[in-house]
CSV table of C-alpha atoms and ligand atoms in Angstrom, one decimal:
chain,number,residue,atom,x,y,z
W,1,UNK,CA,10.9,-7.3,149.1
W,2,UNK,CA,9.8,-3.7,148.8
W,3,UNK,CA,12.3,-1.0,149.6
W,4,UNK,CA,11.2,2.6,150.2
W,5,UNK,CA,13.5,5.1,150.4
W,6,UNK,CA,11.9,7.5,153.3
W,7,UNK,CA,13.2,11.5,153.9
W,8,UNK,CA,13.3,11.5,157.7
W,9,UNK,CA,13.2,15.6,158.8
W,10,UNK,CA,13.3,15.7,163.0
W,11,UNK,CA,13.8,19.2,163.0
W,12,UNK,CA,13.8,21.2,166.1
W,13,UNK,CA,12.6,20.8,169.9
W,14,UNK,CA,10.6,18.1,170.7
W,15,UNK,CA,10.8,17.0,166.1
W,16,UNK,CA,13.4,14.7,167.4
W,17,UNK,CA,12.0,13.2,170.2
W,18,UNK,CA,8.8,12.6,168.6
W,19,UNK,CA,10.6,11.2,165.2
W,20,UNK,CA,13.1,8.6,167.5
W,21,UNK,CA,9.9,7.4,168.7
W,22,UNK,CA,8.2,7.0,165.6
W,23,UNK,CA,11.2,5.3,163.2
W,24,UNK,CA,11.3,2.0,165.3
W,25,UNK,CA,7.4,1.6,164.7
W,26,UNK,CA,8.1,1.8,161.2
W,27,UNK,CA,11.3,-0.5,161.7
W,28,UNK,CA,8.8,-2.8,163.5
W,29,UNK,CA,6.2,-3.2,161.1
W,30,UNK,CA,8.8,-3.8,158.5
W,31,UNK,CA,9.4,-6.6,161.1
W,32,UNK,CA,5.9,-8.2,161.5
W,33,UNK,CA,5.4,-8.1,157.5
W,34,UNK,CA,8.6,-9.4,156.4
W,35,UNK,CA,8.7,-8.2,152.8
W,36,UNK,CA,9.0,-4.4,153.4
W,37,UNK,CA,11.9,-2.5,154.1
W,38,UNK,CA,12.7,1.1,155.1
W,39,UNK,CA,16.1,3.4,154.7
W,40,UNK,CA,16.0,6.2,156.4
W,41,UNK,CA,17.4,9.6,155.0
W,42,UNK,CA,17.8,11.7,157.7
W,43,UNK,CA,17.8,15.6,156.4
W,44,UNK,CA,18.4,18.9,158.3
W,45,UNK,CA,16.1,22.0,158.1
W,46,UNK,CA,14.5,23.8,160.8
W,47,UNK,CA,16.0,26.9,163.4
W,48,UNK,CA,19.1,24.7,164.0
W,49,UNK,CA,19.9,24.2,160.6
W,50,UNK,CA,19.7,28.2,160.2
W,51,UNK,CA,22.1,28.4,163.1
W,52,UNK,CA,24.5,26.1,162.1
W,53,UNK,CA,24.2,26.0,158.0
W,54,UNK,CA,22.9,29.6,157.5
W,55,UNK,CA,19.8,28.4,155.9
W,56,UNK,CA,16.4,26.5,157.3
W,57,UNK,CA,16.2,24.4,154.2
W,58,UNK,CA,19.3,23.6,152.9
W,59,UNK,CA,19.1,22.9,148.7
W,60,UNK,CA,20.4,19.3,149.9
W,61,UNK,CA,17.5,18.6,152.0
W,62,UNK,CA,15.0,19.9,149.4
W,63,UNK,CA,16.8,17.7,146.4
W,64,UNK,CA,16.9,14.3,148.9
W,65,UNK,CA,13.1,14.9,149.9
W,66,UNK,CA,12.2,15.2,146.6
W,67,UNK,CA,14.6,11.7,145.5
W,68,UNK,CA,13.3,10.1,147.8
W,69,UNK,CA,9.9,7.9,147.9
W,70,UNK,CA,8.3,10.3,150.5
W,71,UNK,CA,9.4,12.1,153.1
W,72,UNK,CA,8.3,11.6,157.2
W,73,UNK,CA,8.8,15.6,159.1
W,74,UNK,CA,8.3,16.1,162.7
W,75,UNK,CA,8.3,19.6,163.2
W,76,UNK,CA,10.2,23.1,163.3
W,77,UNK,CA,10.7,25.8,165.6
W,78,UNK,CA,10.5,29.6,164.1
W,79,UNK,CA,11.3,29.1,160.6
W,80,UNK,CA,8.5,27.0,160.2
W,81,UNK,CA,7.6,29.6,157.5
W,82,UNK,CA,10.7,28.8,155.8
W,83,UNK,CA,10.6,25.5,155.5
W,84,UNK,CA,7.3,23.8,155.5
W,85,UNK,CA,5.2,26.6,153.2
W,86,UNK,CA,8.8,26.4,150.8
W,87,UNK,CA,8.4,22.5,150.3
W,88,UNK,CA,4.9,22.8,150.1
W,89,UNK,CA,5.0,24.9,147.3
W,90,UNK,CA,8.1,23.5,146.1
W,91,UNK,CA,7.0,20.2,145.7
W,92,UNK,CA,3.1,21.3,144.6
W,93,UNK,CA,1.8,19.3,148.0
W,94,UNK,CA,-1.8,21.0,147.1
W,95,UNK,CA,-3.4,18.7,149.6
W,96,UNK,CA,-3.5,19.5,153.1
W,97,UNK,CA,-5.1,15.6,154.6
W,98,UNK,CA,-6.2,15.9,158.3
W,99,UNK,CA,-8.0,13.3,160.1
W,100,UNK,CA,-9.5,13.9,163.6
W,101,UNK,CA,-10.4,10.5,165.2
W,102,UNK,CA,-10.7,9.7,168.9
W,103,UNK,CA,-8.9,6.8,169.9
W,104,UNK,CA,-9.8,4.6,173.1
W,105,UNK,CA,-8.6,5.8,176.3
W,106,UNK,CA,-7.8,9.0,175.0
W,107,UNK,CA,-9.9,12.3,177.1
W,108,UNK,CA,-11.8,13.8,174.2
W,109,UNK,CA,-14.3,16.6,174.5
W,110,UNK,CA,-15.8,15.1,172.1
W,111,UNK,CA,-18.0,11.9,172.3
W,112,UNK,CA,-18.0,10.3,168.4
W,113,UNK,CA,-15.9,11.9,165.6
W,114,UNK,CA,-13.7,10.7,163.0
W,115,UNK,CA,-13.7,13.1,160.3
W,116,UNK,CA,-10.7,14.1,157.6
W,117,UNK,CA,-10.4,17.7,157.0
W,118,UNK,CA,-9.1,18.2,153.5
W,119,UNK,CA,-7.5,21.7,153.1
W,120,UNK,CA,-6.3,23.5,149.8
W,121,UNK,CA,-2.5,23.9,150.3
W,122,UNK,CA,-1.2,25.9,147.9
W,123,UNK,CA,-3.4,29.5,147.9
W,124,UNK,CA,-5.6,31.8,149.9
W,125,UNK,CA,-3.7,33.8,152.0
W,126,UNK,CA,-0.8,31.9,152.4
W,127,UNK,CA,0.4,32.6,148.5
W,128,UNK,CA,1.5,35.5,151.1
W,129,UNK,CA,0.8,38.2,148.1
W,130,UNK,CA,0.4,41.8,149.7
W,131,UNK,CA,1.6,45.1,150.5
W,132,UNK,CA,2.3,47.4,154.2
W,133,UNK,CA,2.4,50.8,154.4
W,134,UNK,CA,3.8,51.9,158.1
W,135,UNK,CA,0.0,51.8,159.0
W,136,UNK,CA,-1.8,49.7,156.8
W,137,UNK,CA,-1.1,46.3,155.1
W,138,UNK,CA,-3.6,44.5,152.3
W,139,UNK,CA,-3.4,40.3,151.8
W,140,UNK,CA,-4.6,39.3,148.9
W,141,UNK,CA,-7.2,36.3,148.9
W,142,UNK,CA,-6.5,34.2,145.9
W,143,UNK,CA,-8.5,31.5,145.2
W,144,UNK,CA,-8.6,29.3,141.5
W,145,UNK,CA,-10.7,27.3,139.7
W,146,UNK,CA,-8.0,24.5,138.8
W,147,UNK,CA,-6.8,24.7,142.9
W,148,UNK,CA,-9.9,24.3,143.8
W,149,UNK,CA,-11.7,21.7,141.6
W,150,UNK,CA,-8.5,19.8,142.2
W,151,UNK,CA,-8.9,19.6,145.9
W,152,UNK,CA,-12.8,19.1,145.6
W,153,UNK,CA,-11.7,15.8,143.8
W,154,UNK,CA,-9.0,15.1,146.1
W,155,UNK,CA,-11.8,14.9,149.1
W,156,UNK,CA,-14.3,13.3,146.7
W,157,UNK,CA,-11.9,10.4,146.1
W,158,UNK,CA,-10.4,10.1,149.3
W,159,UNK,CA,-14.5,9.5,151.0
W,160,UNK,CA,-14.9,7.1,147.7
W,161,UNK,CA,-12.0,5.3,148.9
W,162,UNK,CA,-12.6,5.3,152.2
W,163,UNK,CA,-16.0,4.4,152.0
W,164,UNK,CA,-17.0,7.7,153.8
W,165,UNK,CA,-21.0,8.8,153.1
W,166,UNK,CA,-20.9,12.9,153.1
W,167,UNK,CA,-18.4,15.6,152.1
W,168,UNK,CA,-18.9,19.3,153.4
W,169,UNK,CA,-17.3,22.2,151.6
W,170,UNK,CA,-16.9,24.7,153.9
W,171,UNK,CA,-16.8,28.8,152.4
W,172,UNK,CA,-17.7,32.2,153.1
W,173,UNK,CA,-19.2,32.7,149.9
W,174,UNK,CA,-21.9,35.2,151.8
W,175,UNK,CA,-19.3,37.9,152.1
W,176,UNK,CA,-15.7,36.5,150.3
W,177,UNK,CA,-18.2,36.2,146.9
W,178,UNK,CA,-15.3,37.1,145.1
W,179,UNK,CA,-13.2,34.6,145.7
W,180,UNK,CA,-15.5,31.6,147.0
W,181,UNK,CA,-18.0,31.4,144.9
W,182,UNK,CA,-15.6,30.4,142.8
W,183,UNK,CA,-14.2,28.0,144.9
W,184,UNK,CA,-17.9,26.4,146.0
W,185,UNK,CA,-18.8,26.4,141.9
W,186,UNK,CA,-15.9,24.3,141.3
W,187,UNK,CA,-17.1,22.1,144.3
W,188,UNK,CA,-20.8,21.3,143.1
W,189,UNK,CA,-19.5,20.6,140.0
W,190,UNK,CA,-16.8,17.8,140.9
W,191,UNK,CA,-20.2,16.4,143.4
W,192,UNK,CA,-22.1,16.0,140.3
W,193,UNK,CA,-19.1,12.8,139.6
W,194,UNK,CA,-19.9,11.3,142.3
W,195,UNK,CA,-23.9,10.9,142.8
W,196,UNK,CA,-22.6,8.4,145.7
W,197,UNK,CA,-21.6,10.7,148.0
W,198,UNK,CA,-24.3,13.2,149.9
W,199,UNK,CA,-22.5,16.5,149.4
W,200,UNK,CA,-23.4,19.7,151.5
W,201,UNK,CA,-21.9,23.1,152.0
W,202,UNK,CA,-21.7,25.1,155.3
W,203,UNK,CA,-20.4,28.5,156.0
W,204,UNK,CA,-16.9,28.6,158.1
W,205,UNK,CA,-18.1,30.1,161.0
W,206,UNK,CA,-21.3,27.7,161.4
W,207,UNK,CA,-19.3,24.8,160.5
W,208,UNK,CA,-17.4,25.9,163.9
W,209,UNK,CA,-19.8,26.0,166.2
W,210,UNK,CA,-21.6,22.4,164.8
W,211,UNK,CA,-17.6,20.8,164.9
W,212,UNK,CA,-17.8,21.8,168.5
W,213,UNK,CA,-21.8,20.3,168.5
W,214,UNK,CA,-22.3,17.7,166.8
W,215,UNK,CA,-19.0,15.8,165.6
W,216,UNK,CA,-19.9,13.4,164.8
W,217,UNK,CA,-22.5,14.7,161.9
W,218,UNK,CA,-19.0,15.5,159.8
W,219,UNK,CA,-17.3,12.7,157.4
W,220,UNK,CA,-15.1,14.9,155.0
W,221,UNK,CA,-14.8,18.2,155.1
W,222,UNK,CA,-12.9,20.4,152.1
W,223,UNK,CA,-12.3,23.7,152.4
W,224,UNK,CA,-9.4,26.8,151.6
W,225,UNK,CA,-6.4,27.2,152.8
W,226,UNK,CA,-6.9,29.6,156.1
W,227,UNK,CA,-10.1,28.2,156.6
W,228,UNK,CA,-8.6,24.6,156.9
W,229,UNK,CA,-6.0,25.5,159.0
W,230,UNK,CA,-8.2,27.0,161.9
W,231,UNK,CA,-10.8,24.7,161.9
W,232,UNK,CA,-8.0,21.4,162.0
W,233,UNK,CA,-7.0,22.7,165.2
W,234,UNK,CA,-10.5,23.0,166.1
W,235,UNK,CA,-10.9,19.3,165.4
W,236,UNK,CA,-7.5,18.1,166.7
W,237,UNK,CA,-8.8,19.9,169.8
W,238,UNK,CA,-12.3,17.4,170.2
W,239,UNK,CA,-10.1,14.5,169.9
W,240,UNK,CA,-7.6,15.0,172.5
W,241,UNK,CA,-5.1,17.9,171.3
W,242,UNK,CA,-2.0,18.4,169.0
W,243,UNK,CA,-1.2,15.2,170.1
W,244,UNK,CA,-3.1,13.3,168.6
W,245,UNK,CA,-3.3,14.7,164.9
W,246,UNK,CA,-1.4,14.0,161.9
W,247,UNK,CA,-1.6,15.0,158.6
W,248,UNK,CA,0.1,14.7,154.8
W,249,UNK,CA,0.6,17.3,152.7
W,250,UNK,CA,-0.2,15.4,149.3
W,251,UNK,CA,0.9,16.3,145.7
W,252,UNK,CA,0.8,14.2,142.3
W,253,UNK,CA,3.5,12.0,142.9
W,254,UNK,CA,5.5,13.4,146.1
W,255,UNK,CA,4.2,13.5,150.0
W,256,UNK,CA,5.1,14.5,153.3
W,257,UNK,CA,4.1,13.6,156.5
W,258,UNK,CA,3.8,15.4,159.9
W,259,UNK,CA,1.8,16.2,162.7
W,260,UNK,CA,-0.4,19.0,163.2
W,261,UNK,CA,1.9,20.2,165.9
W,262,UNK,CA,5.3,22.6,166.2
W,263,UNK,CA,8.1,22.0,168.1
W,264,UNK,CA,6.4,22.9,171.5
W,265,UNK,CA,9.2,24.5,173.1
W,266,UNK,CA,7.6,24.8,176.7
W,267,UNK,CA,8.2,20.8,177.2
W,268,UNK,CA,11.2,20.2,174.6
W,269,UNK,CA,14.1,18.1,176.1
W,270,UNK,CA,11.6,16.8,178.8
W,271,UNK,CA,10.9,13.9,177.0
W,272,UNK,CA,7.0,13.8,177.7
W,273,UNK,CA,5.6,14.8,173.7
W,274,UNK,CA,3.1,12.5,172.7
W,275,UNK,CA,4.5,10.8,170.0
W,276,UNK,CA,1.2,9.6,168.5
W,277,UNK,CA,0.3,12.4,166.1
W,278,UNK,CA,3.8,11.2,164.3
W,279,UNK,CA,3.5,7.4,164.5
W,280,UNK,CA,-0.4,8.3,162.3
W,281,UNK,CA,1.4,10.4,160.2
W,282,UNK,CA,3.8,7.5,159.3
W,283,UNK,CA,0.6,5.5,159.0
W,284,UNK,CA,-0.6,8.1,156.6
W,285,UNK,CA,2.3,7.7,154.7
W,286,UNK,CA,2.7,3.9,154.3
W,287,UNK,CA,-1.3,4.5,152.8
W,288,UNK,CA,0.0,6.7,150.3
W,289,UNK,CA,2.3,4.6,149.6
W,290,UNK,CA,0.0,1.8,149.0
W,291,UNK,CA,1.1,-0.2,152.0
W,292,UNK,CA,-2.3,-0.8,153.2
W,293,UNK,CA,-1.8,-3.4,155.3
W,294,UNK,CA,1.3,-2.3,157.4
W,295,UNK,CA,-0.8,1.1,157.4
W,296,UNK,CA,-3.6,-1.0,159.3
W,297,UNK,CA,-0.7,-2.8,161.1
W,298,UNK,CA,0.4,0.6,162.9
W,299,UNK,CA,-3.4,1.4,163.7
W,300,UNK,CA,-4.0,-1.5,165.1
W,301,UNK,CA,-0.7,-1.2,167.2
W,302,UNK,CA,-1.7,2.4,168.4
W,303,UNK,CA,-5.6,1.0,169.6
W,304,UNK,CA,-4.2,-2.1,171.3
W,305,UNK,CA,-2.0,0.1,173.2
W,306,UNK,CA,-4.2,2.3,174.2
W,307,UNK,CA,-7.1,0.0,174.6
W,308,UNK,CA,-4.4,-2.6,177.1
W,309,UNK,CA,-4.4,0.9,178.9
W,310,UNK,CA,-1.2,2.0,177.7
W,311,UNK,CA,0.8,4.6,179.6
W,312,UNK,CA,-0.4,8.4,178.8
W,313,UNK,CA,1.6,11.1,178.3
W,314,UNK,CA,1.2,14.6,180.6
W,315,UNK,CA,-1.2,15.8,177.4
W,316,UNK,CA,-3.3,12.6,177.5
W,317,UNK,CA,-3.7,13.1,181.5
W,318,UNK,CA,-0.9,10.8,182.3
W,319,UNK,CA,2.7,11.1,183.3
W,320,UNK,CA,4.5,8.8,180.5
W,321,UNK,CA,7.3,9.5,179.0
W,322,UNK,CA,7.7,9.9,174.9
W,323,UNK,CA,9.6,6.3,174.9
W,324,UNK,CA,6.9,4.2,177.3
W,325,UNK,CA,3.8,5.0,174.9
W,326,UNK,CA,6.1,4.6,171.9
W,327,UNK,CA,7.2,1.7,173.6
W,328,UNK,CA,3.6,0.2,174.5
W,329,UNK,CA,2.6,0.5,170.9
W,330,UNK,CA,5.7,-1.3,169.3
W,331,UNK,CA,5.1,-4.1,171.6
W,332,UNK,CA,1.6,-4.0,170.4
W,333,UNK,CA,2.5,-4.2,167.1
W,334,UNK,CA,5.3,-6.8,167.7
W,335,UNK,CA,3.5,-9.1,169.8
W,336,UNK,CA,0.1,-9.8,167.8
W,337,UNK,CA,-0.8,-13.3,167.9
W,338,UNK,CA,0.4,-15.1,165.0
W,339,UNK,CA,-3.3,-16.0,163.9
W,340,UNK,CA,-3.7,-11.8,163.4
W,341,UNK,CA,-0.5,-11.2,161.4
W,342,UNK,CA,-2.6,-12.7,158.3
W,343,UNK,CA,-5.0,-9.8,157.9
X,1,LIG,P1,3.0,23.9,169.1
X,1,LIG,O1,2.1,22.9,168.3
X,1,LIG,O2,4.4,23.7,169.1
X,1,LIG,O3,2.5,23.8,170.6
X,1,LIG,C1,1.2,24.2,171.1
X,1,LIG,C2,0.8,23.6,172.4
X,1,LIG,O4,0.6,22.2,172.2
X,1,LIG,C3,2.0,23.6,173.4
X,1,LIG,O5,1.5,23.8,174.7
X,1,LIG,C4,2.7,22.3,173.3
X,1,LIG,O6,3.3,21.9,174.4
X,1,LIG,C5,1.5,21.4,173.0
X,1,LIG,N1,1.9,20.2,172.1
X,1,LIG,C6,2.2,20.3,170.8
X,1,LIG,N2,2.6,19.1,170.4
X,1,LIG,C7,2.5,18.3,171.4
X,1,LIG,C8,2.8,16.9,171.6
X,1,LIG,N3,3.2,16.1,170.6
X,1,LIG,N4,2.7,16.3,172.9
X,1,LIG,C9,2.2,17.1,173.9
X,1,LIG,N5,1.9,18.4,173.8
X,1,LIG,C10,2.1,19.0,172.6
X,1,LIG,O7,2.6,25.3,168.6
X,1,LIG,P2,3.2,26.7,169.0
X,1,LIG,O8,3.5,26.7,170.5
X,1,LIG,O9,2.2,27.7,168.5
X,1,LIG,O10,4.5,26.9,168.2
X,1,LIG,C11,5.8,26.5,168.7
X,1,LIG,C12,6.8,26.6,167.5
X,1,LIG,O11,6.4,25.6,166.6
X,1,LIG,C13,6.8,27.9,166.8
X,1,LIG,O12,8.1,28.3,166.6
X,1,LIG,C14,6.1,27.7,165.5
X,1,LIG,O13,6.6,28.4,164.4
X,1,LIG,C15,6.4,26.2,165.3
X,1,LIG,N6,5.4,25.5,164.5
X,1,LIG,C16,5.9,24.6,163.5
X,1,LIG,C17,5.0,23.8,162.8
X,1,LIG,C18,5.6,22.9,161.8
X,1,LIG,O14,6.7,22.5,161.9
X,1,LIG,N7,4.8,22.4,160.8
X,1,LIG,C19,3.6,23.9,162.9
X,1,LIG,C20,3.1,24.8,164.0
X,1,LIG,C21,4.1,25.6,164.7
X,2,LIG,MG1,-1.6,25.4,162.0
């Protein structure tokens, strides 16, 4: 039997509703394989934390996340800032990992795409190094060699692994030359390990408008820290919203999972959040953790659902609630025929 230890973090608004949906698909593939088992370490953080404890991310929270095997977030309210950039930092999470993939059923402007953005995590802007005057303010840029040849690998092995053709490293290096030239430099020369894989680079505000295009012409894409952020919208946008994107924020040896989303206050306490962006990012994490097969067991869950016609949430065009597509997925997962539970 394998035990993982798993940092649960609902957070605030619809974190929770989106997280109690998500735990008993992990409690059901534990289930269906039989020699896995979760415990689940729920942690506070977020605005209500603030509120109640004083801080967004309580020092307990921070020392059981980083105990524990790896650590399954939902999302925050205001203090995001506070919490998530802190833990990412923290914790050395230099990998940003987020897959846009349209799933049956689901209304996507796009027609084909299943691509993995791969985002530096750790600099660029969001080191947050600067200076206002009462008129003026100045960010500083920062961008390393070491940062970013050790995302450039990170996206090179992930398409290895995956078995994915073409990375894309996405810059500005025609006007930010200080700062991504360095950053494309250390790119070409972690391509040269891997003849493999066709490498290309595209400048941000082309690689935009050809997401938007053509889709499905993108495998993995790596790129800085801003850059990544904006255009993972961008893709979680072609493949049927917030909803439907997940990510992990990936270090040497810790993780955590979460949607792409916030805590979308304008439907919190309505019950109607899609949980599906947080049932992939569990999937996401039982990868990472090497739990292959129960990672495939939660896809395969989410595509029978939604394949059998599974009831939408408002976002997806229906009018489920959070618990009916959570619902419609566990069954999926639960009820395979016993000649599929093999593979
Ligand atoms: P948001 O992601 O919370 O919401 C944007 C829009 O997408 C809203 O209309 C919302 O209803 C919709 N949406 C998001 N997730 C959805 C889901 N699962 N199902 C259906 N619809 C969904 O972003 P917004 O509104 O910019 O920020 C709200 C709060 O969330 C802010 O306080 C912000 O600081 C925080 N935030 C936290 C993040 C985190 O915890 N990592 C990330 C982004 C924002
Ligand atoms: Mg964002």
């Amino acid at each position: 039997m394998r035990r993982y230890r798993i940092a649960v973090i609902p957070g605030d608004g619809i974190g929770p509703e989106v997280m109690s949906a998500t735990l008993p698909i992990l409690e059901a593939v534990s289930e269906t394989r039989g020699d896995l088992e979760f415990e689940f370490i729920t942690l506070r953080a977020g605005d209500g934390a603030k509120e109640e404890l004083g801080e967004a991310l309580p020092k307990e929270t921070v020392r059981e996340v980083e105990r524990c095997d790896a650590c399954l977030f939902a999302a925050v309210g205001r203090s995001a800032s506070e919490v998530i950039l802190p833990l990412r930092q923290r914790l050395d999470l230099y990998a940003n990992v987020r897959p846009a993939k349209i799933y049956p059923n689901i209304p996507a402007l796009a027609g084909k795409a299943d691509l993995v953005m791969v985002r530096e995590n750790t600099e660029d802007l969001y080191r947050r190094v600067g200076f206002r005057g009462e008129d003026w303010g100045v960010a500083l840029r920062i961008i390393t060699r070491r940062a970013s040849e050790r995302i450039a690998r990170y996206a090179f092995e992930l398409a290895r692994r995956e078995g994915r053709r073409r990375v894309t490293s996405v810059h500005k290096a025609n006007v930010l030359d200080h700062t991504d030239e360095i950053f494309l430099e250390a790119c070409r020369r972690v391509a040269g390990d891997y003849p493999e894989i066709e490498y290309e680079e595209m400048i941000v505000d082309t690689c935009a408008m050809r997401l938007v295009m053509t889709p499905e012409h993108f495998d993995v894409l790596v790129t800085t820290n801003m850059f990544g952020d904006i255009l993972s919208d961008l893709a979680a946008g072609l493949v049927g919203g917030l909803g439907m994107a997940p990510s992990g924020n990936i270090g040497e040896s810790r993780a955590i999972f979460e949607p792409v989303h916030g805590s979308a206050p304008d439907i919190a306490g309505r019950g109607i959040a899609n949980p599906i962006a947080t049932i992939l990012s569990a999937k996401m994490m039982l990868e990472w953790l090497g739990e292959a097969d129960a990672a495939r067991d939660i896809e395969r869950g989410v595509v029978e659902a939604l394949e059998r016609g599974a009831p939408l949430t408002p976002d997806l065009g229906g009018s489920a609630k959070t618990w009916e597509l959570a619902e419609a997925i566990r069954g999926a997962i639960l009820n395979k025929p016993l000649a599929q539970k093999e593979f």
